[in-house]
PDB file of C-alpha atoms in Angstrom:
ATOM      1  CA  MET A   1      -9.987  -9.749   0.947  1.00  0.00           C
ATOM      2  CA  THR A   2      -9.795  -5.896   0.509  1.00  0.00           C
ATOM      3  CA  LEU A   3      -8.788  -3.976   3.291  1.00  0.00           C
ATOM      4  CA  PRO A   4     -10.263  -0.518   3.969  1.00  0.00           C
ATOM      5  CA  GLU A   5      -8.554   2.490   2.267  1.00  0.00           C
ATOM      6  CA  LEU A   6      -7.321   4.552   5.085  1.00  0.00           C
ATOM      7  CA  THR A   7      -5.125   7.580   5.683  1.00  0.00           C
ATOM      8  CA  LEU A   8      -3.186   7.975   8.912  1.00  0.00           C
ATOM      9  CA  ARG A   9      -2.631  11.409  10.015  1.00  0.00           C
ATOM     10  CA  PRO A  10      -1.115  13.125  13.018  1.00  0.00           C
ATOM     11  CA  VAL A  11      -3.597  13.302  15.989  1.00  0.00           C
ATOM     12  CA  ARG A  12      -5.418  16.571  16.532  1.00  0.00           C
ATOM     13  CA  MET A  13      -7.207  17.918  19.720  1.00  0.00           C
ATOM     14  CA  ALA A  14     -10.228  18.331  17.225  1.00  0.00           C
ATOM     15  CA  ASP A  15     -10.449  14.089  17.209  1.00  0.00           C
ATOM     16  CA  LEU A  16     -11.370  14.322  21.082  1.00  0.00           C
ATOM     17  CA  ASP A  17     -14.933  13.425  20.666  1.00  0.00           C
ATOM     18  CA  ARG A  18     -14.137  10.316  18.151  1.00  0.00           C
ATOM     19  CA  VAL A  19     -11.135   9.334  20.349  1.00  0.00           C
ATOM     20  CA  HIS A  20     -13.131   9.537  23.833  1.00  0.00           C
ATOM     21  CA  SER A  21     -16.270   7.563  21.937  1.00  0.00           C
ATOM     22  CA  TRP A  22     -14.019   4.243  22.011  1.00  0.00           C
ATOM     23  CA  GLY A  23     -11.848   5.335  24.976  1.00  0.00           C
ATOM     24  CA  ALA A  24     -15.171   5.538  27.362  1.00  0.00           C
ATOM     25  CA  ASP A  25     -16.611   2.250  25.784  1.00  0.00           C
ATOM     26  CA  PRO A  26     -15.437  -0.917  28.005  1.00  0.00           C
ATOM     27  CA  ARG A  27     -14.793  -3.223  24.895  1.00  0.00           C
ATOM     28  CA  SER A  28     -12.040  -1.194  23.861  1.00  0.00           C
ATOM     29  CA  SER A  29     -10.030  -1.380  27.170  1.00  0.00           C
ATOM     30  CA  ARG A  30     -10.860  -5.150  27.958  1.00  0.00           C
ATOM     31  CA  TYR A  31      -7.345  -6.288  27.676  1.00  0.00           C
ATOM     32  CA  GLN A  32      -5.745  -2.776  28.495  1.00  0.00           C
ATOM     33  CA  ALA A  33      -4.244  -1.299  31.571  1.00  0.00           C
ATOM     34  CA  TRP A  34      -6.199   1.916  31.083  1.00  0.00           C
ATOM     35  CA  GLY A  35     -10.205   2.554  30.735  1.00  0.00           C
ATOM     36  CA  PRO A  36     -12.955   3.022  30.594  1.00  0.00           C
ATOM     37  CA  ASN A  37     -11.791   6.725  30.266  1.00  0.00           C
ATOM     38  CA  SER A  38     -13.738   9.654  31.482  1.00  0.00           C
ATOM     39  CA  GLU A  39     -13.783  12.655  29.213  1.00  0.00           C
ATOM     40  CA  ALA A  40     -10.914  14.342  31.387  1.00  0.00           C
ATOM     41  CA  GLU A  41      -8.764  10.912  30.652  1.00  0.00           C
ATOM     42  CA  SER A  42      -9.200  10.927  27.064  1.00  0.00           C
ATOM     43  CA  ARG A  43      -8.295  14.620  26.700  1.00  0.00           C
ATOM     44  CA  THR A  44      -5.155  14.123  28.543  1.00  0.00           C
ATOM     45  CA  TYR A  45      -4.548  11.255  26.363  1.00  0.00           C
ATOM     46  CA  VAL A  46      -5.190  13.134  23.062  1.00  0.00           C
ATOM     47  CA  SER A  47      -3.256  16.332  24.463  1.00  0.00           C
ATOM     48  CA  GLU A  48      -0.318  14.411  24.895  1.00  0.00           C
ATOM     49  CA  ALA A  49      -0.633  12.747  21.713  1.00  0.00           C
ATOM     50  CA  VAL A  50      -0.642  15.945  19.975  1.00  0.00           C
ATOM     51  CA  ALA A  51       2.265  17.203  22.029  1.00  0.00           C
ATOM     52  CA  ALA A  52       4.352  14.169  21.097  1.00  0.00           C
ATOM     53  CA  TRP A  53       4.824  15.507  17.268  1.00  0.00           C
ATOM     54  CA  ASP A  54       6.723  18.591  18.815  1.00  0.00           C
ATOM     55  CA  ALA A  55       8.897  16.605  21.110  1.00  0.00           C
ATOM     56  CA  ASP A  56      12.887  16.443  20.330  1.00  0.00           C
ATOM     57  CA  PRO A  57      13.858  13.775  20.093  1.00  0.00           C
ATOM     58  CA  GLN A  58      10.167  12.516  19.170  1.00  0.00           C
ATOM     59  CA  VAL A  59       9.874   8.963  20.167  1.00  0.00           C
ATOM     60  CA  ARG A  60       5.844   8.496  19.662  1.00  0.00           C
ATOM     61  CA  PHE A  61       4.321   8.993  16.689  1.00  0.00           C
ATOM     62  CA  PRO A  62       0.422   8.755  17.308  1.00  0.00           C
ATOM     63  CA  PHE A  63      -1.790   8.940  14.260  1.00  0.00           C
ATOM     64  CA  CYS A  64      -5.641   8.748  13.687  1.00  0.00           C
ATOM     65  CA  ALA A  65      -6.591   6.294  11.040  1.00  0.00           C
ATOM     66  CA  VAL A  66      -9.363   8.047   8.805  1.00  0.00           C
ATOM     67  CA  ASP A  67     -11.655   6.333   6.301  1.00  0.00           C
ATOM     68  CA  SER A  68     -14.029   8.725   4.058  1.00  0.00           C
ATOM     69  CA  GLY A  69     -13.544  11.454   6.694  1.00  0.00           C
ATOM     70  CA  LEU A  70     -14.553   9.456   9.659  1.00  0.00           C
ATOM     71  CA  VAL A  71     -11.670   8.839  12.457  1.00  0.00           C
ATOM     72  CA  VAL A  72     -12.230   4.733  12.884  1.00  0.00           C
ATOM     73  CA  GLY A  73      -9.176   4.167  15.114  1.00  0.00           C
ATOM     74  CA  MET A  74      -5.568   5.328  16.031  1.00  0.00           C
ATOM     75  CA  GLY A  75      -2.274   3.757  15.440  1.00  0.00           C
ATOM     76  CA  GLU A  76       0.883   4.765  17.249  1.00  0.00           C
ATOM     77  CA  LEU A  77       4.613   3.593  16.586  1.00  0.00           C
ATOM     78  CA  LYS A  78       6.620   4.138  19.623  1.00  0.00           C
ATOM     79  CA  ILE A  79      10.888   4.368  19.127  1.00  0.00           C
ATOM     80  CA  ILE A  80      12.089   1.816  21.697  1.00  0.00           C
ATOM     81  CA  SER A  81      15.690   2.302  21.077  1.00  0.00           C
ATOM     82  CA  ARG A  82      17.247   4.835  18.290  1.00  0.00           C
ATOM     83  CA  ARG A  83      20.826   3.289  19.053  1.00  0.00           C
ATOM     84  CA  PHE A  84      19.352  -0.184  18.204  1.00  0.00           C
ATOM     85  CA  ASP A  85      16.547   0.753  15.543  1.00  0.00           C
ATOM     86  CA  ARG A  86      13.905  -0.778  17.357  1.00  0.00           C
ATOM     87  CA  GLY A  87      10.051   0.382  17.662  1.00  0.00           C
ATOM     88  CA  GLU A  88       6.939  -0.850  18.761  1.00  0.00           C
ATOM     89  CA  ILE A  89       3.442  -0.345  17.181  1.00  0.00           C
ATOM     90  CA  SER A  90      -0.172  -0.363  18.653  1.00  0.00           C
ATOM     91  CA  TYR A  91      -3.383   0.075  17.506  1.00  0.00           C
ATOM     92  CA  ILE A  92      -6.972   0.745  18.407  1.00  0.00           C
ATOM     93  CA  VAL A  93     -10.242   0.737  16.227  1.00  0.00           C
ATOM     94  CA  HIS A  94     -13.582   1.753  17.740  1.00  0.00           C
ATOM     95  CA  PRO A  95     -15.484  -1.364  18.573  1.00  0.00           C
ATOM     96  CA  ASP A  96     -18.579  -0.646  16.175  1.00  0.00           C
ATOM     97  CA  LEU A  97     -15.881  -1.172  13.566  1.00  0.00           C
ATOM     98  CA  TRP A  98     -14.117  -4.266  14.681  1.00  0.00           C
ATOM     99  CA  GLY A  99     -14.280  -7.072  11.957  1.00  0.00           C
ATOM    100  CA  ARG A 100     -13.474  -4.911   8.753  1.00  0.00           C
ATOM    101  CA  GLY A 101      -9.653  -4.956   8.570  1.00  0.00           C
ATOM    102  CA  TYR A 102      -9.068  -1.488  10.109  1.00  0.00           C
ATOM    103  CA  ALA A 103      -6.831  -2.714  12.491  1.00  0.00           C
ATOM    104  CA  SER A 104      -4.671  -4.997  10.097  1.00  0.00           C
ATOM    105  CA  ALA A 105      -4.632  -1.502   7.812  1.00  0.00           C
ATOM    106  CA  ILE A 106      -3.659   0.748  10.302  1.00  0.00           C
ATOM    107  CA  ALA A 107      -0.807  -2.203  11.918  1.00  0.00           C
ATOM    108  CA  ALA A 108       0.564  -2.918   8.215  1.00  0.00           C
ATOM    109  CA  ALA A 109       0.590   1.305   7.486  1.00  0.00           C
ATOM    110  CA  LEU A 110       2.641   1.795  10.890  1.00  0.00           C
ATOM    111  CA  VAL A 111       5.150  -1.311  10.008  1.00  0.00           C
ATOM    112  CA  ARG A 112       5.951   0.416   6.663  1.00  0.00           C
ATOM    113  CA  TYR A 113       6.262   3.714   8.162  1.00  0.00           C
ATOM    114  CA  GLY A 114       8.525   2.434  10.785  1.00  0.00           C
ATOM    115  CA  PHE A 115      10.667   0.702   8.194  1.00  0.00           C
ATOM    116  CA  ALA A 116      10.690   3.424   5.475  1.00  0.00           C
ATOM    117  CA  GLU A 117      10.264   6.764   7.563  1.00  0.00           C
ATOM    118  CA  GLN A 118      12.222   5.627  10.716  1.00  0.00           C
ATOM    119  CA  ARG A 119      14.818   3.588   9.204  1.00  0.00           C
ATOM    120  CA  LEU A 120      13.893   1.119  12.183  1.00  0.00           C
ATOM    121  CA  TYR A 121      15.417  -2.608  11.890  1.00  0.00           C
ATOM    122  CA  ARG A 122      12.947  -4.220  14.121  1.00  0.00           C
ATOM    123  CA  ILE A 123       9.216  -3.584  15.166  1.00  0.00           C
ATOM    124  CA  GLU A 124       7.477  -5.201  17.814  1.00  0.00           C
ATOM    125  CA  GLY A 125       4.069  -5.658  18.995  1.00  0.00           C
ATOM    126  CA  THR A 126       2.235  -7.162  22.085  1.00  0.00           C
ATOM    127  CA  CYS A 127      -0.923  -8.133  23.430  1.00  0.00           C
ATOM    128  CA  ASP A 128      -2.805  -9.994  26.078  1.00  0.00           C
ATOM    129  CA  PRO A 129      -2.969 -13.903  25.451  1.00  0.00           C
ATOM    130  CA  ARG A 130      -6.909 -13.727  25.243  1.00  0.00           C
ATOM    131  CA  ASN A 131      -7.240 -10.976  22.881  1.00  0.00           C
ATOM    132  CA  LEU A 132      -7.070 -13.583  19.835  1.00  0.00           C
ATOM    133  CA  ALA A 133      -7.980 -10.730  17.447  1.00  0.00           C
ATOM    134  CA  SER A 134      -5.103  -8.857  18.217  1.00  0.00           C
ATOM    135  CA  GLY A 135      -2.226 -11.602  17.886  1.00  0.00           C
ATOM    136  CA  ALA A 136      -4.362 -12.292  14.473  1.00  0.00           C
ATOM    137  CA  VAL A 137      -3.625  -8.740  13.421  1.00  0.00           C
ATOM    138  CA  LEU A 138      -0.015  -9.043  13.959  1.00  0.00           C
ATOM    139  CA  ARG A 139       0.512 -12.181  12.342  1.00  0.00           C
ATOM    140  CA  LYS A 140      -1.411 -10.984   9.312  1.00  0.00           C
ATOM    141  CA  THR A 141       0.930  -7.912   9.015  1.00  0.00           C
ATOM    142  CA  GLY A 142       4.196 -10.231   9.200  1.00  0.00           C
ATOM    143  CA  LEU A 143       5.270 -10.399  12.929  1.00  0.00           C
ATOM    144  CA  ARG A 144       5.874 -13.487  14.061  1.00  0.00           C
ATOM    145  CA  TYR A 145       5.243 -14.926  17.335  1.00  0.00           C
ATOM    146  CA  GLU A 146       8.376 -14.646  19.735  1.00  0.00           C
ATOM    147  CA  GLY A 147       7.146 -16.002  22.987  1.00  0.00           C
ATOM    148  CA  ARG A 148       5.231 -14.701  26.073  1.00  0.00           C
ATOM    149  CA  LEU A 149       6.186 -12.303  28.689  1.00  0.00           C
ATOM    150  CA  ARG A 150       5.021 -13.320  31.881  1.00  0.00           C
ATOM    151  CA  GLY A 151       3.224 -10.662  34.443  1.00  0.00           C
ATOM    152  CA  THR A 152       3.675  -7.648  32.208  1.00  0.00           C
ATOM    153  CA  MET A 153       0.715  -5.725  33.181  1.00  0.00           C
ATOM    154  CA  LYS A 154      -1.667  -5.470  36.006  1.00  0.00           C
ATOM    155  CA  LEU A 155      -5.373  -5.181  34.588  1.00  0.00           C
ATOM    156  CA  ARG A 156      -8.737  -4.606  36.530  1.00  0.00           C
ATOM    157  CA  ASP A 157      -8.904  -8.706  36.719  1.00  0.00           C
ATOM    158  CA  GLY A 158      -5.518  -9.050  37.976  1.00  0.00           C
ATOM    159  CA  ARG A 159      -2.005  -9.716  36.344  1.00  0.00           C
ATOM    160  CA  ARG A 160      -1.434 -10.406  32.582  1.00  0.00           C
ATOM    161  CA  ASP A 161       1.041 -11.979  30.394  1.00  0.00           C
ATOM    162  CA  SER A 162       1.731 -10.466  26.626  1.00  0.00           C
ATOM    163  CA  ASP A 163       2.525 -12.131  23.801  1.00  0.00           C
ATOM    164  CA  LEU A 164       5.474 -10.595  21.915  1.00  0.00           C
ATOM    165  CA  TYR A 165       5.405 -10.380  18.180  1.00  0.00           C
ATOM    166  CA  ALA A 166       8.027  -8.830  16.052  1.00  0.00           C
ATOM    167  CA  ILE A 167       9.422  -8.284  12.578  1.00  0.00           C
ATOM    168  CA  LEU A 168      12.617  -7.578  11.009  1.00  0.00           C
ATOM    169  CA  ALA A 169      13.614  -5.160   8.062  1.00  0.00           C
ATOM    170  CA  THR A 170      15.274  -8.425   6.425  1.00  0.00           C
ATOM    171  CA  ASP A 171      12.424 -10.251   6.835  1.00  0.00           C
ATOM    172  CA  ASP A 172       9.934 -11.264   3.729  1.00  0.00           C
ATOM    173  CA  GLN A 173       6.816  -8.554   4.049  1.00  0.00           C
ATOM    174  CA  PRO A 174       3.615  -9.717   3.778  1.00  0.00           C
ATOM    175  CA  VAL A 175       1.910  -8.757   0.335  1.00  0.00           C
ATOM    176  CA  THR A 176      -0.968  -6.773   1.162  1.00  0.00           C
ATOM    177  CA  SER A 177      -2.958  -3.979   0.045  1.00  0.00           C
ATOM    178  CA  ALA A 178      -2.871  -2.170   3.400  1.00  0.00           C
TER     179      ALA A 178
END
């Protein structure tokens, strides 16, 4: 399987329209505590993501994923603990582009960045247990299922659990072009 050739770059205010195009789409937020977003909510999110790059200490690393000049999604590495070298990845792809390998490519790039550039030892990812596609992305990226965290989020349809996945720097890394 050939994965997309993506470039991850810091989020810019110029990305607002594209970010809002999926932020306002109910398919994107089905398993999330946010959304669908108003334009003002998307603007706030992008502003905060841009500002995260200037924070000291920096704990959020939000990237836009670009393929052939088109912003197809976003990914973020968040530092959970510098002391214990732990981070968490998250990703989103425009719903019109689902099923093309973008989420896996974004997640793999974030894991590589976390280990190589941020010197993390443990990288986690969580997803709603009903979001089978996101669980598959985390497994494909080499994260191992560690268990279910009960009642972690409140969504429009009630409380939800989260499936927890993680990969360690000492784990075998998946062989992937992403």
